[in-house]
Tab-separated table of C-alpha atoms in Angstrom:
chain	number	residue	atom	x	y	z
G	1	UNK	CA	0.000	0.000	0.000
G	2	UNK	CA	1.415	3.384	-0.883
G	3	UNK	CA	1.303	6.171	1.708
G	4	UNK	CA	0.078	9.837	0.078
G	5	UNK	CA	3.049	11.995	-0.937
G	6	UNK	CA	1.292	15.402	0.769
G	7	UNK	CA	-1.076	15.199	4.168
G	8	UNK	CA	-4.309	15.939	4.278
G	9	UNK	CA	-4.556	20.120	5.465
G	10	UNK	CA	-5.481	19.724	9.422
G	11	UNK	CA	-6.359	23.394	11.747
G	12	UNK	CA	-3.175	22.607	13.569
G	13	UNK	CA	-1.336	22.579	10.444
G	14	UNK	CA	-3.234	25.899	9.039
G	15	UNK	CA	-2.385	27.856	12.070
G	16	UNK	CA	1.447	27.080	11.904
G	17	UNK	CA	1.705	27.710	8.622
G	18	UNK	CA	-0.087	31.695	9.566
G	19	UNK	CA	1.933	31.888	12.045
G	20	UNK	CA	5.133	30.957	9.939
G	21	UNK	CA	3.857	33.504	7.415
G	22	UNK	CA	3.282	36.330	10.180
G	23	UNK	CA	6.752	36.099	10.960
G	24	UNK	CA	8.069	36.608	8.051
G	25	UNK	CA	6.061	39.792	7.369
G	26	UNK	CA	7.384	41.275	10.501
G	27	UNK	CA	11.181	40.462	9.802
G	28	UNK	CA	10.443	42.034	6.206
G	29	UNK	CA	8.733	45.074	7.933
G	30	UNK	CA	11.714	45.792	10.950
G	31	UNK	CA	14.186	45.572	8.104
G	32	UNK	CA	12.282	47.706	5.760
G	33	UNK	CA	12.353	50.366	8.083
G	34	UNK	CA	15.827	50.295	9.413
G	35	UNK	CA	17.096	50.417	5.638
G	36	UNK	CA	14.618	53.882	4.884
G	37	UNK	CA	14.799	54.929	8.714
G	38	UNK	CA	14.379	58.778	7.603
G	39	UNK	CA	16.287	61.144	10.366
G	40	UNK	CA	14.170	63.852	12.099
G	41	UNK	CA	14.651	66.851	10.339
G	42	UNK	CA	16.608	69.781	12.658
G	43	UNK	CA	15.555	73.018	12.962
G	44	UNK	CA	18.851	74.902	13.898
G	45	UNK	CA	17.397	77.488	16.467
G	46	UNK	CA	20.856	79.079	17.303
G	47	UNK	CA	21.259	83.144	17.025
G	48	UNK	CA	22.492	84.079	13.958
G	49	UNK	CA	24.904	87.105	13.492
G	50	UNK	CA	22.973	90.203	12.113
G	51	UNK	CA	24.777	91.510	9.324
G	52	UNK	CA	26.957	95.060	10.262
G	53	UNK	CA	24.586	98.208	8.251
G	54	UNK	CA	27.293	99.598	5.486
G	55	UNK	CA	27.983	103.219	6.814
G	56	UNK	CA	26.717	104.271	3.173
G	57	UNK	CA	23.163	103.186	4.220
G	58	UNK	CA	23.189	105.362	7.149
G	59	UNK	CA	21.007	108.607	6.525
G	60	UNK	CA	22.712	111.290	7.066
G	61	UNK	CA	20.918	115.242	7.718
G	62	UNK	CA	20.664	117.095	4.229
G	63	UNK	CA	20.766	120.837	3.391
G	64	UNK	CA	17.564	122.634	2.735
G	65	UNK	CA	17.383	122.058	-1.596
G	66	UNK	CA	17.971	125.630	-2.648
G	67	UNK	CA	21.006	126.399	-0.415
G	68	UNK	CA	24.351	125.051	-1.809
G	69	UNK	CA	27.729	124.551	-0.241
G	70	UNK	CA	30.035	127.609	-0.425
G	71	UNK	CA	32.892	126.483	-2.684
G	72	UNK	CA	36.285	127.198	-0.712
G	73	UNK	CA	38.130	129.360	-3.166
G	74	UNK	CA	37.376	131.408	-6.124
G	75	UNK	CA	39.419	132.469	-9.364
G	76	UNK	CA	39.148	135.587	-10.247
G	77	UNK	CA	38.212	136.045	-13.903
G	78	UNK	CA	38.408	138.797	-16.463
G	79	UNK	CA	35.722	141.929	-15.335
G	80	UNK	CA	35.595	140.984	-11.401
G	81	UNK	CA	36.102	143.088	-8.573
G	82	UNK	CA	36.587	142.157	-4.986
G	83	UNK	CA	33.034	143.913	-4.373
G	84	UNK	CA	31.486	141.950	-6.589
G	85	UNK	CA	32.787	138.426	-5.538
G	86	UNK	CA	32.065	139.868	-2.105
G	87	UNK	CA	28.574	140.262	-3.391
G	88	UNK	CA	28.229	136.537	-4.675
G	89	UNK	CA	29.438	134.869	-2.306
G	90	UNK	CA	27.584	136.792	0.210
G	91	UNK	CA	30.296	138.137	2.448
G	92	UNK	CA	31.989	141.637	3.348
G	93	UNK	CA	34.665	142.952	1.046
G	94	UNK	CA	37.048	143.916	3.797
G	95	UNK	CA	36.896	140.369	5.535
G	96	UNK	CA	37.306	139.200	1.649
G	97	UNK	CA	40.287	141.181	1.812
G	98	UNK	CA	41.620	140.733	5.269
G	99	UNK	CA	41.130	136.623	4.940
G	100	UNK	CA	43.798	137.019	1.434
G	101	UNK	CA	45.859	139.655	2.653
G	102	UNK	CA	45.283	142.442	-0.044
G	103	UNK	CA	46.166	145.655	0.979
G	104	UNK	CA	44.280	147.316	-1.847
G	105	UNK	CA	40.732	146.206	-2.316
G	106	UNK	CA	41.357	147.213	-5.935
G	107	UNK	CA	43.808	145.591	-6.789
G	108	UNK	CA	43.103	141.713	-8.069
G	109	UNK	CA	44.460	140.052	-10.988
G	110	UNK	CA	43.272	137.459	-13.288
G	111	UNK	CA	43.804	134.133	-12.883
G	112	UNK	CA	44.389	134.627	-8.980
G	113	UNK	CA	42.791	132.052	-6.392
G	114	UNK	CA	40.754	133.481	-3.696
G	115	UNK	CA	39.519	132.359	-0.204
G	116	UNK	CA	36.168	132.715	-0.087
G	117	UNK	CA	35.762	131.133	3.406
G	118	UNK	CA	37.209	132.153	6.802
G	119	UNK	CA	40.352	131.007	8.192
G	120	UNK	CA	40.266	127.955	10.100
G	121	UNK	CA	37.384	126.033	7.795
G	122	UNK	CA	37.829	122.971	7.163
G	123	UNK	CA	36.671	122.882	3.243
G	124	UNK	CA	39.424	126.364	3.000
G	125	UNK	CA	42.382	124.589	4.228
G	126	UNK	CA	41.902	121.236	2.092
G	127	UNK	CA	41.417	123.603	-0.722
G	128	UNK	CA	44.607	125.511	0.409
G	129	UNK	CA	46.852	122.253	-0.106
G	130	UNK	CA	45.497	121.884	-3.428
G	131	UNK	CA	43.690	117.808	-2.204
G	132	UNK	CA	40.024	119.640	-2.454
G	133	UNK	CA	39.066	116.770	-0.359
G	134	UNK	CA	37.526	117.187	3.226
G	135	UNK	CA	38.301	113.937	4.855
G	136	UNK	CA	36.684	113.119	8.020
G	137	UNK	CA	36.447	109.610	9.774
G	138	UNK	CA	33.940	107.378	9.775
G	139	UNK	CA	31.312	106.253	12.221
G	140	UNK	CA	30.431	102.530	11.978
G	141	UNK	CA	28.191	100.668	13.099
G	142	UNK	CA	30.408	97.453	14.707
G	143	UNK	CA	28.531	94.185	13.918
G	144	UNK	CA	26.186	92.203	16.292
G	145	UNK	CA	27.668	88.939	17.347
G	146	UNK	CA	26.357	85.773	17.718
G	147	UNK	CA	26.322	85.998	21.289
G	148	UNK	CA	23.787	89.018	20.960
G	149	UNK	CA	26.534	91.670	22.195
G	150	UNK	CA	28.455	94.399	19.816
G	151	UNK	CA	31.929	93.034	19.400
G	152	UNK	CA	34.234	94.528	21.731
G	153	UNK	CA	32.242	94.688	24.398
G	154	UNK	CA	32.138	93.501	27.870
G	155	UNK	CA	28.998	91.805	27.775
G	156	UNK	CA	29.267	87.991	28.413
G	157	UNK	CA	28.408	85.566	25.757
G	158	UNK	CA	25.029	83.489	26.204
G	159	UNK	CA	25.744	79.788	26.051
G	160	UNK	CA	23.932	78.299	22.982
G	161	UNK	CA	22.151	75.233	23.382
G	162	UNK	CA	24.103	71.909	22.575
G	163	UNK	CA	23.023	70.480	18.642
G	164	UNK	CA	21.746	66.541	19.486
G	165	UNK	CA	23.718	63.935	17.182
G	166	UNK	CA	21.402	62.805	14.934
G	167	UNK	CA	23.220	59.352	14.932
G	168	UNK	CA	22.367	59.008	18.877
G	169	UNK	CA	19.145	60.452	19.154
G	170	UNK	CA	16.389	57.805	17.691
G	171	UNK	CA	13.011	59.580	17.067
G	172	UNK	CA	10.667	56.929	14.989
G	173	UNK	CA	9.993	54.253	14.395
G	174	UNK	CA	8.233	53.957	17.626
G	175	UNK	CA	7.415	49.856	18.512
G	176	UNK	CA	3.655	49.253	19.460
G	177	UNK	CA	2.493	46.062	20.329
G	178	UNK	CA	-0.672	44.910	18.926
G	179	UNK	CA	-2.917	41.881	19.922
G	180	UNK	CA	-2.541	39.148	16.589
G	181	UNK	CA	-5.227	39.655	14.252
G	182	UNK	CA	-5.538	39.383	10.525
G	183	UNK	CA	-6.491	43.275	9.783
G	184	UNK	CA	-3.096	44.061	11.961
G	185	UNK	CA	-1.251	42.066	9.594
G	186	UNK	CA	-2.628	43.995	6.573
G	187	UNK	CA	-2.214	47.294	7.977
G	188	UNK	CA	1.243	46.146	8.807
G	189	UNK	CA	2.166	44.868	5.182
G	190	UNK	CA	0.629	48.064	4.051
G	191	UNK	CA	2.888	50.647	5.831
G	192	UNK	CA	6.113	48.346	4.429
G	193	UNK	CA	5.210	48.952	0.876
G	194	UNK	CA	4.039	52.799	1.479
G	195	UNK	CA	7.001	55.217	1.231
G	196	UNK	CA	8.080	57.347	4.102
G	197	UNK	CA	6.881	60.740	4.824
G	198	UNK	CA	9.550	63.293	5.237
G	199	UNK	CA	8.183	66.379	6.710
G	200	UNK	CA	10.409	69.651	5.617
G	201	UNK	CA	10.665	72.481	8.142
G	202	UNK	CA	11.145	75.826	7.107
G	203	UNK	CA	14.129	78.187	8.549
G	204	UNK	CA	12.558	80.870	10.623
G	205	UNK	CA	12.998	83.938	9.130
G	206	UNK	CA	14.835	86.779	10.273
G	207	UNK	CA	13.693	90.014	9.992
G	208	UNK	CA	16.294	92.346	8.172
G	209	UNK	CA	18.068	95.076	10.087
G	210	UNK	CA	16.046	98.592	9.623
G	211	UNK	CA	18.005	101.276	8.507
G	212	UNK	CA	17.984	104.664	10.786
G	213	UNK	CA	15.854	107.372	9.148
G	214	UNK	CA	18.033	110.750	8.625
G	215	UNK	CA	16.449	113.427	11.140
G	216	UNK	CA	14.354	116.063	9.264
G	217	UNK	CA	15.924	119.439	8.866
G	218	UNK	CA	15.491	122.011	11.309
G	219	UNK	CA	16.203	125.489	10.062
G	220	UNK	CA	18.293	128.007	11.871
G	221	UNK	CA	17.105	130.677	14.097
G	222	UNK	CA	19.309	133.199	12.141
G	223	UNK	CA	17.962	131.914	8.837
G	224	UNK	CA	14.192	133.284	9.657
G	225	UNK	CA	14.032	137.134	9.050
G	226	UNK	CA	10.961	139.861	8.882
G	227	UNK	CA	11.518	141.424	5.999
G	228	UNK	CA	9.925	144.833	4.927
G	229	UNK	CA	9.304	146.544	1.891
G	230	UNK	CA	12.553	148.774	1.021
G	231	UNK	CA	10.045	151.539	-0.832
G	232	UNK	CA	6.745	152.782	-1.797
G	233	UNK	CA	5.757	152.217	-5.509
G	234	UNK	CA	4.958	150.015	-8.497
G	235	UNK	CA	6.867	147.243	-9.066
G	236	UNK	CA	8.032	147.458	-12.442
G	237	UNK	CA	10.479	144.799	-13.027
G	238	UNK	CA	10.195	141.434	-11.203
G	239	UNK	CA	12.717	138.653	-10.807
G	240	UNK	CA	14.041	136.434	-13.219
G	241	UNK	CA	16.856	134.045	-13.288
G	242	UNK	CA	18.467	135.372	-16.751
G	243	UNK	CA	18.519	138.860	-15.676
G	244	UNK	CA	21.993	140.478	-15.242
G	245	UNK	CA	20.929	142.035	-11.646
G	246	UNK	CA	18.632	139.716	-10.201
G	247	UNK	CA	16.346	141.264	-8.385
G	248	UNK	CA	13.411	143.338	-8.168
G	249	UNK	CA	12.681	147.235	-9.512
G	250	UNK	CA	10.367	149.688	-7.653
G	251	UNK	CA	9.494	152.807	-9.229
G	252	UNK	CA	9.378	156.206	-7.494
G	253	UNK	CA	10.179	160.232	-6.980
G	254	UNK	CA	13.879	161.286	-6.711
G	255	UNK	CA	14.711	161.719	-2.906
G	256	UNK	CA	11.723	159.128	-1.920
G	257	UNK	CA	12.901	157.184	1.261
G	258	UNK	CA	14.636	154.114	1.049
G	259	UNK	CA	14.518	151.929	4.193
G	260	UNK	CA	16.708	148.727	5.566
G	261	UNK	CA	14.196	145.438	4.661
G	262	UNK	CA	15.557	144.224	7.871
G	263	UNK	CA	18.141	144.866	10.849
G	264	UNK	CA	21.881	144.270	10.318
G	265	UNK	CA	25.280	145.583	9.384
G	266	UNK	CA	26.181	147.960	6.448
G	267	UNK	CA	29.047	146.128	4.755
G	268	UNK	CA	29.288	148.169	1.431
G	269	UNK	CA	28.621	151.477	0.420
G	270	UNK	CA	29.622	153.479	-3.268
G	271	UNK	CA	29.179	152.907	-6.529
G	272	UNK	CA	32.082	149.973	-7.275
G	273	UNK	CA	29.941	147.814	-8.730
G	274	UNK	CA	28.949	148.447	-12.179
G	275	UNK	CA	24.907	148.125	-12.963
G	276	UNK	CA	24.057	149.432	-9.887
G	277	UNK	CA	25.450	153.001	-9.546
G	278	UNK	CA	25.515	154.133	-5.926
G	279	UNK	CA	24.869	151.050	-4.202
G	280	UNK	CA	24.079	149.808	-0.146
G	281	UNK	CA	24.689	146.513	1.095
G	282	UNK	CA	23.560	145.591	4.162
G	283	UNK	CA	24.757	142.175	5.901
G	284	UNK	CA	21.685	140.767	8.219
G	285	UNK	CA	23.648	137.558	9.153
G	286	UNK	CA	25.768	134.445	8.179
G	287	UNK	CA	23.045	133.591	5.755
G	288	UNK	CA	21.303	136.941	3.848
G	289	UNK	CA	22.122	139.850	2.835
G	290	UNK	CA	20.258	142.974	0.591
G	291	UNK	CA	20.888	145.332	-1.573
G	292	UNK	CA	19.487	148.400	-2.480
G	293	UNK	CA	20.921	149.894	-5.862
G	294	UNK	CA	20.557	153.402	-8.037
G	295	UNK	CA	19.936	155.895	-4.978
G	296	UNK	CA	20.872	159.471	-5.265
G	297	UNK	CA	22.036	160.108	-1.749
G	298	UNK	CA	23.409	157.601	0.894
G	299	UNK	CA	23.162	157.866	4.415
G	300	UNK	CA	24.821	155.485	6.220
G	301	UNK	CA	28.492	154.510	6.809
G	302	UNK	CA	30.170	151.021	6.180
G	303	UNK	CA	30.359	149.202	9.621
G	304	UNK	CA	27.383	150.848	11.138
G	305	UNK	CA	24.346	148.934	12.318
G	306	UNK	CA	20.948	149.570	11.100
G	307	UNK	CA	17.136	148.876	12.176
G	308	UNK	CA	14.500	147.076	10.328
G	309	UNK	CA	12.515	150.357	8.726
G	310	UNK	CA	15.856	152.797	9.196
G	311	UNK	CA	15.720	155.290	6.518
G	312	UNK	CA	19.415	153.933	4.484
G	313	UNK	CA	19.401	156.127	1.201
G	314	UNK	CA	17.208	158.382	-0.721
G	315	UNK	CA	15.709	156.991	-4.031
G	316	UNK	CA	17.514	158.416	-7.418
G	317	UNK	CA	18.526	157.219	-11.001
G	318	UNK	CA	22.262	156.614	-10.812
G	319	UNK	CA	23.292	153.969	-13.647
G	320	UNK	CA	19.921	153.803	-14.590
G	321	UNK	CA	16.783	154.799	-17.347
G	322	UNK	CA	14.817	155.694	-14.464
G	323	UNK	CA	14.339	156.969	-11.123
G	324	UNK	CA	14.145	153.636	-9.340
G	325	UNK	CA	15.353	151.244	-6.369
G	326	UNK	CA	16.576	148.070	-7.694
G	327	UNK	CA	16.740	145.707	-4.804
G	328	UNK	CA	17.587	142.197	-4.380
G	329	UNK	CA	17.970	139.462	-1.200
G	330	UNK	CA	20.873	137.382	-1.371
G	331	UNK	CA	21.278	134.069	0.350
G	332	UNK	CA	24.718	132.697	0.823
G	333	UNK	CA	25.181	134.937	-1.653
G	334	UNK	CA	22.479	133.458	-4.366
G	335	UNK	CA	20.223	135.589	-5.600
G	336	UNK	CA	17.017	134.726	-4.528
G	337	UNK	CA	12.828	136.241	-5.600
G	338	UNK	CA	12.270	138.909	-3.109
G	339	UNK	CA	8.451	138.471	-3.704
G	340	UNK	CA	8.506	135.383	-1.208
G	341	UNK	CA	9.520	136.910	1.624
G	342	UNK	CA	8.521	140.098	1.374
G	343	UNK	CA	5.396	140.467	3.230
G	344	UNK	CA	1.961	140.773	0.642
G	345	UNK	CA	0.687	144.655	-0.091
């Protein structure tokens, strides 16, 4: 008699045989995930230097837009006279002459260089040397180190928490045990044939370093004046830019008054410059300065101070068509439209 080649199936047999078959799935599954074991992504937390702001971004305070710097030196060119370069650059002749050592106001050649700025400036002497250049140093702003102190100083440093070794620190896969059952061995098979999920973390952002706004200008106290009109009568010629004498003319009577527009020092008085015939300058500060052009009859002396509404000259028509005052307001020696600060008729 021959015995069967293959044994009837039996339960005993068909649970080994599971069981067999479980085991395998789990050996597949642990290796599996130790060959794609994915490491925890780290999220590096540590202060970061703030990058130093360039000393070019810094604002710095501006000028007012229709003043300009006063150049240091001047050359004197073909038709000039020291009254007249006193004139546009808006100083006194005699400190013109005192600050270049000419005995004779009169007496200026072509070609020579002039100091147009007061000893001791800055801008003067670099011009002096024949550089130009002003050099001053800079101000920087030193860098923020990691620590969270400015280099070079005293400040301790803060300790900064210790980076884990990612080969050391385990974070998944997590073992759970789970009672047998045929829908944990699916869900088990399932996760070893699903990829694994990789989370990516985004670097915190830093906010960039704000730049400090320049401070807004504040004007001088000397640079606000109360001007008043120098004469009665019709304006007949107003400003303009291409005009030889820049200013305004008022018409009127010989021997009307003419008054100061506002308080200061006489710094020139004749008839030097030509265009204007006998001619008043008076100085009101660092910054402005008027003239009052044409009279017949001066009355006041260089040097001397004069009020706001002091009678200064009588009107006339010397180097002119007309009986007029021509009158202009200078600022750093720039002509400038008397109509905006004089006050409104």
């Amino acid at each position: 008699m021959r015995l069967p080649t293959r044994l009837p199936p039996t339960p005993r047999r068909d649970a080994v045989r599971a069981v067999r078959a479980a085991v395998v799935v789990l050996v597949a599954v642990l290796l599996v995930s130790c060959v794609s074991r994915t490491r925890a992504p780290i999220d590096d937390r540590t202060a970061k230097p703030i990058p130093p702001v360039p000393p070019s971004s810094i604002g710095s305070p501006q000028a007012p837009p229709d003043i300009e710097a006063k150049p240091p030196s001047y050359t004197v060119k073909r038709g000039d006279t020291l009254y007249q370069i006193a004139l546009d650059h808006g100083l006194d002749y005699r400190d013109l002459a005192a600050w270049n050592a000419l005995a004779d106001p009169n007496k200026i050649s072509v070609g020579q260089v002039l100091r147009v700025t007061a000893p001791g400036d800055t801008a003067a002497a670099s011009a002096a040397s024949g550089t130009g250049v002003t050099t001053t140093p800079l101000k920087t702003v030193p860098p923020v180190t990691a620590a969270g102190a400015a280099a070079g100083s005293p400040q301790p440093a803060a300790a900064a928490p210790a980076a884990r070794n990612p080969d050391n620190y385990k974070s998944s896969p997590k073992a759970v045990k789970e009672p047998y059952s045929e829908q944990a061995m699916r869900e088990v098979a399932r996760s070893a044939q699903a990829p694994p999920e990789v989370v990516a973390t985004a670097p915190a952002a830093v906010a960039p370093p704000r730049a400090t706004p320049p401070p807004a200008f504040e004007a001088d106290e000397e640079d606000k004046l109360d001007w008043v009109w120098p004469a009665k009568g019709k304006v007949v010629v107003t400003f303009s830019e291409t005009a030889n004498l820049k200013g305004i003319d008022i018409a009127g009577a010989a021997g009307e008054p003419v008054i100061a527009s506002a308080a200061g020092k006489v710094v020139y008085v004749g008839n030097g410059l030509r265009g204007y015939g006998k001619l008043v300058i008076v100085k009101h500060n660092k910054t402005w300065l008027s003239a009052y052009a044409h009279n017949r009859e001066i009355l006041v002396k260089e040097g001397q101070q004069v009020t706001k509404g002091q009678k200064i000259a009588e009107m006339g028509n010397t180097d002119a068509d007309m009986v007029k005052l021509h009158f202009e307001i200078r600022r750093l020696g720039k002509p400038v439209d008397p109509a905006r600060y004089l006050p409104v008729s």
